XYZ file of C-alpha atoms in Angstrom:
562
model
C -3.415 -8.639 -23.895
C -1.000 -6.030 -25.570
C -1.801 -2.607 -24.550
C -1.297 -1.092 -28.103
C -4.094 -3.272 -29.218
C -7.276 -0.551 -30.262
C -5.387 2.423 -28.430
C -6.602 5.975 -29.157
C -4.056 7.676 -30.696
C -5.369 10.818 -28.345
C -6.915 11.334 -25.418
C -10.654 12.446 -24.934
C -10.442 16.051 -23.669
C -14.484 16.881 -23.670
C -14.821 17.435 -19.921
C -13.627 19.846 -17.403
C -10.744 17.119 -16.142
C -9.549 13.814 -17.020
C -10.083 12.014 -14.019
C -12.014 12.979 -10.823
C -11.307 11.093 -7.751
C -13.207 11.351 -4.304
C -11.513 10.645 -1.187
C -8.225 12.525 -0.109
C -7.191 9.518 2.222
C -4.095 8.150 1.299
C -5.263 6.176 -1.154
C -6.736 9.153 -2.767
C -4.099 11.106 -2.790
C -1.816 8.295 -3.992
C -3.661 7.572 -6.803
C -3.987 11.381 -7.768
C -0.402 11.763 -7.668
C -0.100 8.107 -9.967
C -2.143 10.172 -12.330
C -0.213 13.331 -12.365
C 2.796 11.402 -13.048
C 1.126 10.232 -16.061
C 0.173 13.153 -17.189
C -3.645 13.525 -16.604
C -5.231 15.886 -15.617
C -6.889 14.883 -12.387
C -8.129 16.396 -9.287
C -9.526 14.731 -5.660
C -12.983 16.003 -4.106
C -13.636 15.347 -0.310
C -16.149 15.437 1.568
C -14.546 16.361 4.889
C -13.522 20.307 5.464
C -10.391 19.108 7.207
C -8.383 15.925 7.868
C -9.439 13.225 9.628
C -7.534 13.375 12.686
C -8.735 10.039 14.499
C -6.069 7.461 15.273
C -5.897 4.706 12.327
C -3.361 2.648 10.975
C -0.121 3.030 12.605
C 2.947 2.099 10.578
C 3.045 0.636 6.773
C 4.286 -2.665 4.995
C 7.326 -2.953 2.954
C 5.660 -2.528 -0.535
C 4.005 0.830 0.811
C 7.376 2.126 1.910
C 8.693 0.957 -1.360
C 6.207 3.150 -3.366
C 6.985 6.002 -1.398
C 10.859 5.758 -2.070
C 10.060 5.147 -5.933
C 8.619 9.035 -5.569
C 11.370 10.049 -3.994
C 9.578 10.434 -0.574
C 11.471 7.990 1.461
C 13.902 10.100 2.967
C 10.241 12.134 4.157
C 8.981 8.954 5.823
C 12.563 8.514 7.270
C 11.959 11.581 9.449
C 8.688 10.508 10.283
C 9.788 7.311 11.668
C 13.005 9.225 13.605
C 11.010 11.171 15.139
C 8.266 9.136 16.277
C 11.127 6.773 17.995
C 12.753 9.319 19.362
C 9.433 10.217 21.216
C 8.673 6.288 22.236
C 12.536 6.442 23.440
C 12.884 3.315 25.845
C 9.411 1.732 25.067
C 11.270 0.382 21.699
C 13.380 -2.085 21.505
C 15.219 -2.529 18.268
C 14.716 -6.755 17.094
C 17.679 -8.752 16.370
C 21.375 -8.152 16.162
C 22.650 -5.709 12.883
C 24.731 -7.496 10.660
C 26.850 -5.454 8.795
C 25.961 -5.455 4.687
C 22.130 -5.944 5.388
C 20.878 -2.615 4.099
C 19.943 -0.949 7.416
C 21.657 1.073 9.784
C 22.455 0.319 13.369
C 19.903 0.149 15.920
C 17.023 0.685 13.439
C 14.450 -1.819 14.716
C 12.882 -4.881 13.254
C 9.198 -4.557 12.145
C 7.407 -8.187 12.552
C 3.628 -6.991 13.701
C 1.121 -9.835 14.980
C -1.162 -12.140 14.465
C -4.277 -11.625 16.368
C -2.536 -10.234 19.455
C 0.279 -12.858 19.493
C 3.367 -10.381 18.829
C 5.683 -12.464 16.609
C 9.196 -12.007 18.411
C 12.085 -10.485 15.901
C 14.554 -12.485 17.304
C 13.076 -16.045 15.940
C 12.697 -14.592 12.737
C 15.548 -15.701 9.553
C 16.036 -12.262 8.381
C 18.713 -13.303 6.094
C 15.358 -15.683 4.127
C 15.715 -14.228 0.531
C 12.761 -12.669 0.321
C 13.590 -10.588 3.595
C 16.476 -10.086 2.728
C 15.877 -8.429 -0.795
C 13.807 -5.752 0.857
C 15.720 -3.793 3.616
C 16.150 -0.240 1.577
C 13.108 1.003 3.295
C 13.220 -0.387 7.293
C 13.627 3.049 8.463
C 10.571 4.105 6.903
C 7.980 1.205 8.092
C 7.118 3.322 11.043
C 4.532 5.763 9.490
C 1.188 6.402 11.229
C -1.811 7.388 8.953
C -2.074 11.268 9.878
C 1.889 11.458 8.832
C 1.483 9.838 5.949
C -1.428 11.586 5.027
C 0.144 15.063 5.628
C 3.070 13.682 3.540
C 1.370 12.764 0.766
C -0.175 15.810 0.610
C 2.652 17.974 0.377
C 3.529 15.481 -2.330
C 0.308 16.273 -4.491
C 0.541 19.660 -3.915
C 3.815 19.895 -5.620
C 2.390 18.174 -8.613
C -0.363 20.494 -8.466
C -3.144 18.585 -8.033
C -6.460 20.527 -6.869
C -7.577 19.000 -3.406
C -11.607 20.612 -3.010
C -12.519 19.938 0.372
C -15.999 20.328 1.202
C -17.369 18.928 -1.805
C -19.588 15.595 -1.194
C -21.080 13.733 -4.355
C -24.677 13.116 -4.405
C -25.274 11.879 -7.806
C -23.635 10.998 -10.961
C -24.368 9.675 -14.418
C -22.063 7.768 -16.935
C -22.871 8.754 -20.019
C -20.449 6.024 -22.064
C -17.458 9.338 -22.945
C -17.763 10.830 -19.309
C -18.879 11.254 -15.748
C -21.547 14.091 -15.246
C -21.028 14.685 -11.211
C -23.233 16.795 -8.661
C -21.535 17.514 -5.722
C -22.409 20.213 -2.981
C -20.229 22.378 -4.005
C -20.376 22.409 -8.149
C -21.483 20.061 -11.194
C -18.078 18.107 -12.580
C -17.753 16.531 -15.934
C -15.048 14.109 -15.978
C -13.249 11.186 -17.912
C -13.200 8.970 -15.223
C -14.299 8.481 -11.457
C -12.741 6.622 -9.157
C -14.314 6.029 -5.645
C -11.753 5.912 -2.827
C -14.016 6.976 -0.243
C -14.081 4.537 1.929
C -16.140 1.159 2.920
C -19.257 3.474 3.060
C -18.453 4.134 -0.380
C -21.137 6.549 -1.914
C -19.399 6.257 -5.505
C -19.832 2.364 -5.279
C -23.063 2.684 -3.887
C -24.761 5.210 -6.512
C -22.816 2.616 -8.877
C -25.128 -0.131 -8.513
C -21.985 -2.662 -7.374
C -23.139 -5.396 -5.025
C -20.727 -5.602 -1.978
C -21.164 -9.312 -0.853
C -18.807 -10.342 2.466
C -19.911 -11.164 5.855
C -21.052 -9.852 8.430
C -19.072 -7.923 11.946
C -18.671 -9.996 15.335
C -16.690 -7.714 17.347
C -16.511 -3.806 18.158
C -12.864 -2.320 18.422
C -11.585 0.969 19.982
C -8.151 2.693 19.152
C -7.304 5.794 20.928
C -4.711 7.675 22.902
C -5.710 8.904 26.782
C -4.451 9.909 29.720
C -4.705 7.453 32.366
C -4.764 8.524 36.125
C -4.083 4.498 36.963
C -2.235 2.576 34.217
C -0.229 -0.256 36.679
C -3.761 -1.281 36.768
C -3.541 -2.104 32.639
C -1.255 -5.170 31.620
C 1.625 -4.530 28.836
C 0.904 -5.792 25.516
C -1.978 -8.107 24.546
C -4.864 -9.571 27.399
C -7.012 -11.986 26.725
C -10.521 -12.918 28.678
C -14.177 -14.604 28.404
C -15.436 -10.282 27.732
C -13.149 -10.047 24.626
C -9.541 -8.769 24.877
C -7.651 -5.117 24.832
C -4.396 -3.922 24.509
C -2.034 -1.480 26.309
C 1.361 0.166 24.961
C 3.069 0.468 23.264
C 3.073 3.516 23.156
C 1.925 5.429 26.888
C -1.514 5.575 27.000
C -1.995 3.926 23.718
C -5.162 1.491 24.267
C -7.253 -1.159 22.062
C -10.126 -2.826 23.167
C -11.979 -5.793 21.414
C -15.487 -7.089 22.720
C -17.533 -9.700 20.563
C -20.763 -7.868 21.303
C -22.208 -7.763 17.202
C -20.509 -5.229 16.154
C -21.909 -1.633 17.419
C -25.644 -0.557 16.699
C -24.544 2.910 15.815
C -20.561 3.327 14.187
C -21.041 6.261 13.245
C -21.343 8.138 16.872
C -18.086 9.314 18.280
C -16.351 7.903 20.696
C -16.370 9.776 24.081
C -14.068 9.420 27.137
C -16.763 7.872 29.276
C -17.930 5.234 26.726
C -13.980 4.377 26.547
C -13.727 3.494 29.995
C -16.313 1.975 30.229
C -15.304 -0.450 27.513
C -11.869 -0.232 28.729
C -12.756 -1.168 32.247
C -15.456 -3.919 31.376
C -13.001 -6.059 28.861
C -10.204 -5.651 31.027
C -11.473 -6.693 34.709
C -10.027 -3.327 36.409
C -11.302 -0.002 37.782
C -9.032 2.002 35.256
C -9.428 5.427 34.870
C -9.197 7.433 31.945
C -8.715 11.348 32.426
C -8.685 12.525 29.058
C -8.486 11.764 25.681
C -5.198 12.789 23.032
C -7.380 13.506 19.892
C -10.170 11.256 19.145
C -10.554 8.031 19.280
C -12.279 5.416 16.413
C -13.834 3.009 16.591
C -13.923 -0.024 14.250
C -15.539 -3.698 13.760
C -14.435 -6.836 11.574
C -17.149 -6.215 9.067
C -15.690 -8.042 5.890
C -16.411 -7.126 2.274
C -15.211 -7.288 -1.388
C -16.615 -5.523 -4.409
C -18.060 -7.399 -7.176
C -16.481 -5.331 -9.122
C -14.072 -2.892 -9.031
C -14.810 -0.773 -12.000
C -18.103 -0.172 -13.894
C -17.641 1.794 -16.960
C -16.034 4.920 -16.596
C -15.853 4.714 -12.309
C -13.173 2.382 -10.408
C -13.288 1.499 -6.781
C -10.214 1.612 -4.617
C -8.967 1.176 -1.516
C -11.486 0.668 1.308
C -14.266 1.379 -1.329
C -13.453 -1.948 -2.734
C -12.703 -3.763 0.220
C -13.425 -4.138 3.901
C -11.868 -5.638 6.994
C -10.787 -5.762 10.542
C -7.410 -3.454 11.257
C -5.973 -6.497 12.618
C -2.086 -6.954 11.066
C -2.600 -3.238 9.784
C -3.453 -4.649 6.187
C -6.054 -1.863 5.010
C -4.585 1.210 4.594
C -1.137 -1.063 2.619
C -4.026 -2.913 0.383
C -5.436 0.473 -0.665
C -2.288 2.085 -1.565
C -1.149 -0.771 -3.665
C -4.700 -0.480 -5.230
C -3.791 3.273 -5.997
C -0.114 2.139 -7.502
C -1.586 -0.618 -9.761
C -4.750 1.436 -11.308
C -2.701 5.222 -11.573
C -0.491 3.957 -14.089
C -3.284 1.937 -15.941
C -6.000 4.626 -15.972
C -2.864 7.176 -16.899
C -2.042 5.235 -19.867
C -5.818 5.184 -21.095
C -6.382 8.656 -20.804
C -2.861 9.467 -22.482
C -4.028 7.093 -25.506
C -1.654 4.701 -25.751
C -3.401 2.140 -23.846
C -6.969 1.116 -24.520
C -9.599 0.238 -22.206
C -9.003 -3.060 -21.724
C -5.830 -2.486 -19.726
C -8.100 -1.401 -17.117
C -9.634 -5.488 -16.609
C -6.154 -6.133 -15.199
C -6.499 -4.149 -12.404
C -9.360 -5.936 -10.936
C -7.744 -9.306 -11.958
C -4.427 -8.379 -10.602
C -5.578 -6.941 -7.293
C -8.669 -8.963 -6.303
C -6.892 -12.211 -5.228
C -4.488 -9.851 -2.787
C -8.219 -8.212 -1.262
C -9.364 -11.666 -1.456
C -6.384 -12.914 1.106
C -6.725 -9.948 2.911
C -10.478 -10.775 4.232
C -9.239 -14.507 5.063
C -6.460 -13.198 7.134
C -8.184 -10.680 8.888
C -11.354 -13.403 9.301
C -8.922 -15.949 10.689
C -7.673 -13.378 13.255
C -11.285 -12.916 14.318
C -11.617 -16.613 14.902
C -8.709 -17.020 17.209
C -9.677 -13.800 19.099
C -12.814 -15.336 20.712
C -13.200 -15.233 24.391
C -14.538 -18.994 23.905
C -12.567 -21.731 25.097
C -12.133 -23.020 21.377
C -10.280 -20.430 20.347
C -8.245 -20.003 23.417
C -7.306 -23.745 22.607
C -6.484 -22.729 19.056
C -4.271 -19.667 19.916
C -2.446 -21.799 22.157
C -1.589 -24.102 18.883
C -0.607 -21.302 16.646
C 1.499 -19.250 19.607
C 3.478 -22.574 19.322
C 3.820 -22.724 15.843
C 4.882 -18.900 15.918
C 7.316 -19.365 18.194
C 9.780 -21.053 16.057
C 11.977 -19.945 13.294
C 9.683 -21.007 10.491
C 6.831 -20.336 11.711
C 7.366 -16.632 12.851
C 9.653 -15.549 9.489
C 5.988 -17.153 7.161
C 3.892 -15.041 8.952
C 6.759 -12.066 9.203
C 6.997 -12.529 5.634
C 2.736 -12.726 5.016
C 2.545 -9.281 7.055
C 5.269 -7.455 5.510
C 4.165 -7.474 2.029
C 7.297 -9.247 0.661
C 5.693 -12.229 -0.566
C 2.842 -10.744 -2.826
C 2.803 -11.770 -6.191
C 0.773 -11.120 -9.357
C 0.386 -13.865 -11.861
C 1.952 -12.318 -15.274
C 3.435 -14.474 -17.885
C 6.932 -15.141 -17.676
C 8.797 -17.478 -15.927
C 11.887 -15.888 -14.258
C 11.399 -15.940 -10.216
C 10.551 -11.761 -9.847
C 8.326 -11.686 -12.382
C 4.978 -10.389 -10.814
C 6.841 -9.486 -7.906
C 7.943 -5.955 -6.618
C 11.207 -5.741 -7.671
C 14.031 -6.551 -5.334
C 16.737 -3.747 -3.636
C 19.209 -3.232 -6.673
C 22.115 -1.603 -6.426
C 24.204 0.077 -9.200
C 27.771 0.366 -9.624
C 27.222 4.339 -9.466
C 25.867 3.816 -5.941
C 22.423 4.639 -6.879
C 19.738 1.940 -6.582
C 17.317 1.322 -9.211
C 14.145 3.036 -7.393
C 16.105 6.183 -7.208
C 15.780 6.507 -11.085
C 11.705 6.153 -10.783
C 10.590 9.146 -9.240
C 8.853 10.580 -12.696
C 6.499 7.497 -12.565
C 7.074 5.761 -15.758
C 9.123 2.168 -16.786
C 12.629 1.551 -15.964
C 14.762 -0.419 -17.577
C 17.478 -2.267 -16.394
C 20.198 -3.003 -18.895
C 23.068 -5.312 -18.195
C 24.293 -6.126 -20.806
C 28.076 -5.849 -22.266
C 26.886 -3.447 -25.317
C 24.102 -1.890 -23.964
C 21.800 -4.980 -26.035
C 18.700 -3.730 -23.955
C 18.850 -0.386 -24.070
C 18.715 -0.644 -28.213
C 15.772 -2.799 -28.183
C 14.066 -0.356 -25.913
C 14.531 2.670 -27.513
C 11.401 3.034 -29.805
C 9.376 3.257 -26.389
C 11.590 6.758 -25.026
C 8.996 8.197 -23.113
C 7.641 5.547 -21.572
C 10.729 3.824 -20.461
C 13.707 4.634 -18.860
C 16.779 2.288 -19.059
C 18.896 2.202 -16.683
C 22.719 0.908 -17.727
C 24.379 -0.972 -15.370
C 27.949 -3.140 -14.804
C 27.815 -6.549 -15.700
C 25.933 -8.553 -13.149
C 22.369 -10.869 -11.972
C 19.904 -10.347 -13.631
C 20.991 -8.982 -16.611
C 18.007 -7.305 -17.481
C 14.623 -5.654 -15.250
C 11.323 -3.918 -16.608
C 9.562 -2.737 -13.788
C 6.281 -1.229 -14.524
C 5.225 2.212 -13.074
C 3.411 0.713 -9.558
C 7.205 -1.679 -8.735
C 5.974 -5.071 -10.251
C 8.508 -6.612 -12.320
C 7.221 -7.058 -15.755
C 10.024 -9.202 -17.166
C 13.712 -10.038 -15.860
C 16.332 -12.581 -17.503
C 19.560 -13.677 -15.874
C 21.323 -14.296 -19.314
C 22.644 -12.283 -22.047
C 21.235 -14.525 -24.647
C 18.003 -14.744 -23.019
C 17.307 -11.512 -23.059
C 16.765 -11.039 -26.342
C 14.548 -13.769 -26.892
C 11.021 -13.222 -28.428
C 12.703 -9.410 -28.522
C 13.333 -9.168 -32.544
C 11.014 -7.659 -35.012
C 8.166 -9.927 -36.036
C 9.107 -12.030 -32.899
C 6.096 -14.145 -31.647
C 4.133 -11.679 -29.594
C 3.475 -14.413 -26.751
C 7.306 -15.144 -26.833
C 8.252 -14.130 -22.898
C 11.310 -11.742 -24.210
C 11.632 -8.166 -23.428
C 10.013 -7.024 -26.588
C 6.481 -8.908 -25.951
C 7.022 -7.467 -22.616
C 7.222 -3.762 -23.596
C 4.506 -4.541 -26.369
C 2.460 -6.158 -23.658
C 2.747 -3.404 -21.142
C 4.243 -0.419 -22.758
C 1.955 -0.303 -25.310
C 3.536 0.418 -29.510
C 6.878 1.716 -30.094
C 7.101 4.581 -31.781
C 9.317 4.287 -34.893
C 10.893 8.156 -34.619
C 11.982 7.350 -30.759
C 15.558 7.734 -29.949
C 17.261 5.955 -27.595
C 17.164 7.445 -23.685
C 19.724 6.395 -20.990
C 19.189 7.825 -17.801
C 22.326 9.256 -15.809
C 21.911 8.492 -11.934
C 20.206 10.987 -10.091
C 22.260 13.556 -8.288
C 22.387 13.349 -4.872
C 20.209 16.393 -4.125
C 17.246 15.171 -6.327
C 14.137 14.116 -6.059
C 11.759 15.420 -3.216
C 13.065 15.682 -0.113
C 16.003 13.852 -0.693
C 18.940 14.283 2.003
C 22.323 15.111 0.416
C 24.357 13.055 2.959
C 22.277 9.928 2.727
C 24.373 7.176 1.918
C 22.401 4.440 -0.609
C 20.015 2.328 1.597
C 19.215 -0.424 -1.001
């Protein structure tokens, strides 16, 4: 599908804002930002007076990380991590030995995760595997926990001046076919577009009609942070037993707890000091006591569950609104942002009008097989948790397979994000991939130059081939001139997947000439494909790198990372 097929020439302005999205979670605010980028207007309505400050996910994949340093908020998420080691001090060890030229800096540590409770050990893993390897820019920013990133994010939004209403819940809604009629507790809305991050008791996708077929919890978890008067009497890292298993460190006083019990009657109750002892002290086998509690504690289950659909009209699920799963391999919260990444540009480009509405159908088909794999790999953990003596047999198979090289870099490489892939056409190997850590000569990589959200171009070539071909789309796409080496050319769409790539001068400019087959795979059908129609009275845009003080947050003695 070409995105200038049936495109509005303008955008529908006959409602109080563009696009109205509920939830300011991360994936929220992610996608409000996307949208800001792009130029709509947009705000986010929450239901909540203040942050949730419950323990959640605690750190984020590689492709997160990588849209946060596309914004220019890596160096942000940098700190974050810093600091948070500096605070674990001993309890961390950093994985593996730094080799000089990988990207990172010395004694940052590896990230691996693990697969229900076996920790996969960063020392059997082949960091120098080419997909590993092409991804080291942001390993001092994998160490994020949800309330930082939140409170990150929302300093983000805030400079792009996106409203945030707190206090506002939606309790009905009607799509009238040109807009969203909201009521809310706080004020009626008319908007464009809604989109329902609000979590996996969605009330967008339930007043929506859209089914929300899956199966059904086993298990009961607890996360939290206490004091313990007695912790010698807790085991480091992962313990297994017939009452479920639970989970000390590593952090002090950082505890999980697992029990296959149904899942709890009531999830919505909080989670008090006494009921976590209990827990604590029935699946572990000890007398531990808990004194108090370091902000409170959640509590979670493996409940698993996709949208049929993730849009309906005029309103879009994302993020746990669309999907739901066990924490297990900290999946979620990454999922939901890369939901945000792949539908802010979309939706942007439909409100702006140079995208019709059908550019919309490739966000569901682009980012329901990921939510798909996401429920298996959660569900699988589940399996192998059991206190039964099946799955105690079974973990003892896979802790063997993931104790070798191969097996502990596949499931290194499943966890981190690095393998995802969308099926676009093309056949070069990052196509429908994020794109890779490129340098330039001017010691600038390429996600420095993305911060305003749009396309970047990557040109190569000895005369500046691409950058000519390009040029009708100024305004949508950045290019980005380079010295002569592989690939010769990039387009990498607004959300980091790699729309088209060629490793040859004279493959570049194939299918790229006026009245050019429009399913030929060169960079023209690609810009016509994603970009939308040139426009004749463009002039041709080269960006300059980006000085070292730019972009948000950005440190001016940071040396390039990527």
């Amino acid at each position: 599908m070409d995105v200038n097929q049936n495109a509005d020439s303008t955008a529908d302005t006959n409602h109080d804002t563009d696009v109205t999205v509920v939830g300011a979670g991360p994936v929220g605010l992610v996608l409000a930002a996307e949208l800001a980028l792009a130029g709509a207007r947009v705000q986010v309505l929450e239901r909540l007076a203040e942050p949730d400050t419950g323990m959640k996910a605690g750190g984020i994949n590689v492709p997160t990380a990588e849209a946060l340093d596309r914004r220019g908020l890596l160096p942000a998420a940098e700190r974050v991590q810093r600091d948070l080691l500096a605070k674990l001090g001993p309890l961390t060890r950093p994985g593996g030995d730094h080799r000089p030229g990988d990207g990172r800096a010395p004694h940052e540590p590896r990230f691996t995760g693990h697969f229900a409770g076996m920790v996969l050990d960063p020392g059997l893993v082949d960091w120098a595997d080419p997909d590993l390897a092409a991804h080291t820019a942001v390993d001092g920013a994998r160490m994020v926990p949800q309330r930082e990133l939140e409170e990150l994010l929302a300093a983000h939004v805030a400079r792009l001046g996106v409203p945030v209403r707190r206090g506002a819940e939606v309790t009905a809604f009607e799509d009238t076919g040109d807009a969203v009629l909201l009521d809310t507790t706080a004020s009626p809305v008319r908007t464009g577009w809604l989109v329902g991050c609000d979590g996996g008791r969605s009330t967008v996708r339930r007043l929506a009609g859209i089914a929300f077929p899956g199966t059904d919890p086993e298990l009961t978890g607890h996360l939290a942070v206490a004091d313990i008067a007695d912790p010698h009497e807790l085991a480091d890292g992962w313990t297994w037993s017939a009452r479920g298993a639970y989970r000390y460190g590593p952090q002090p006083g950082r505890v999980v707890t697992v029990e296959f019990d149904g899942a709890a009657a009531d999830r919505s109750a909080p989670v008090t000091l006494e009921h976590l002892q209990t827990v604590l002290r029935r699946v572990s086998g000890t007398g531990v006591t808990l004194t108090a509690l370091r902000g409170p504690a959640t509590r979670w289950s493996d409940n698993a569950r996709q949208a049929a659909a993730y849009r309906s009209g005029r309103v879009l699920l994302a993020g746990d609104a669309a999907h739901v799963h066990s924490p297990f391999g900290g999946q979620g919260l990454n999922l939901g942002i890369g939901d945000a990444m792949n539908l802010g540009w979309k939706l942007g480009a439909v409100v702006a009008g140079w995208a019709p509405e059908g550019l919309l159908d490739t966000y569901d088909a682009e980012r329901r097989p990921l939510g798909a794999w996401v429920l298996d790999w959660t569900r699988a953990q589940t399996g192998v948790l059991r206190g039964d003596a099946k799955s105690a047999a079974l973990r003892e198979v896979l802790a063997d397979l993931l104790a070798t090289r191969d097996g502990a870099t596949h499931a290194v490489k499943k966890i981190s994000g690095v393998t995802q892939r969308l099926d676009l056409p093309g056949d070069h190997p990052l196509v429908g991939r994020a794109a890779p850590d490129l340098r330039l000569q001017d010691g600038t990589r390429l996600a420095d130059h993305g911060h305003d959200g749009g396309f970047l171009l990557l040109d190569r070539t000895p005369d500046g081939t691409l950058a000519r071909l390009a040029a009708p789309w100024t305004g949508r796409v950045r290019t980005v001139t380079d010295g002569r080496a592989t690939p010769v050319g990039v387009l990498v769409r607004p959300d980091g997947v790699v729309a088209w790539a060629c490793d040859t001068v004279a493959g570049a400019v194939t299918g790229s000439v006026a009245g050019a087959d429009p399913g030929a795979e060169g960079l023209g059908a690609a810009l016509h494909r994603w970009a939308g129609a040139p426009s004749p009275s463009s002039s041709l845009s080269v960006a300059p790198a980006p000085a070292r003080g730019s972009g948000p947050d950005r440190e001016p003695d940071r040396e390039p990372a990527g």
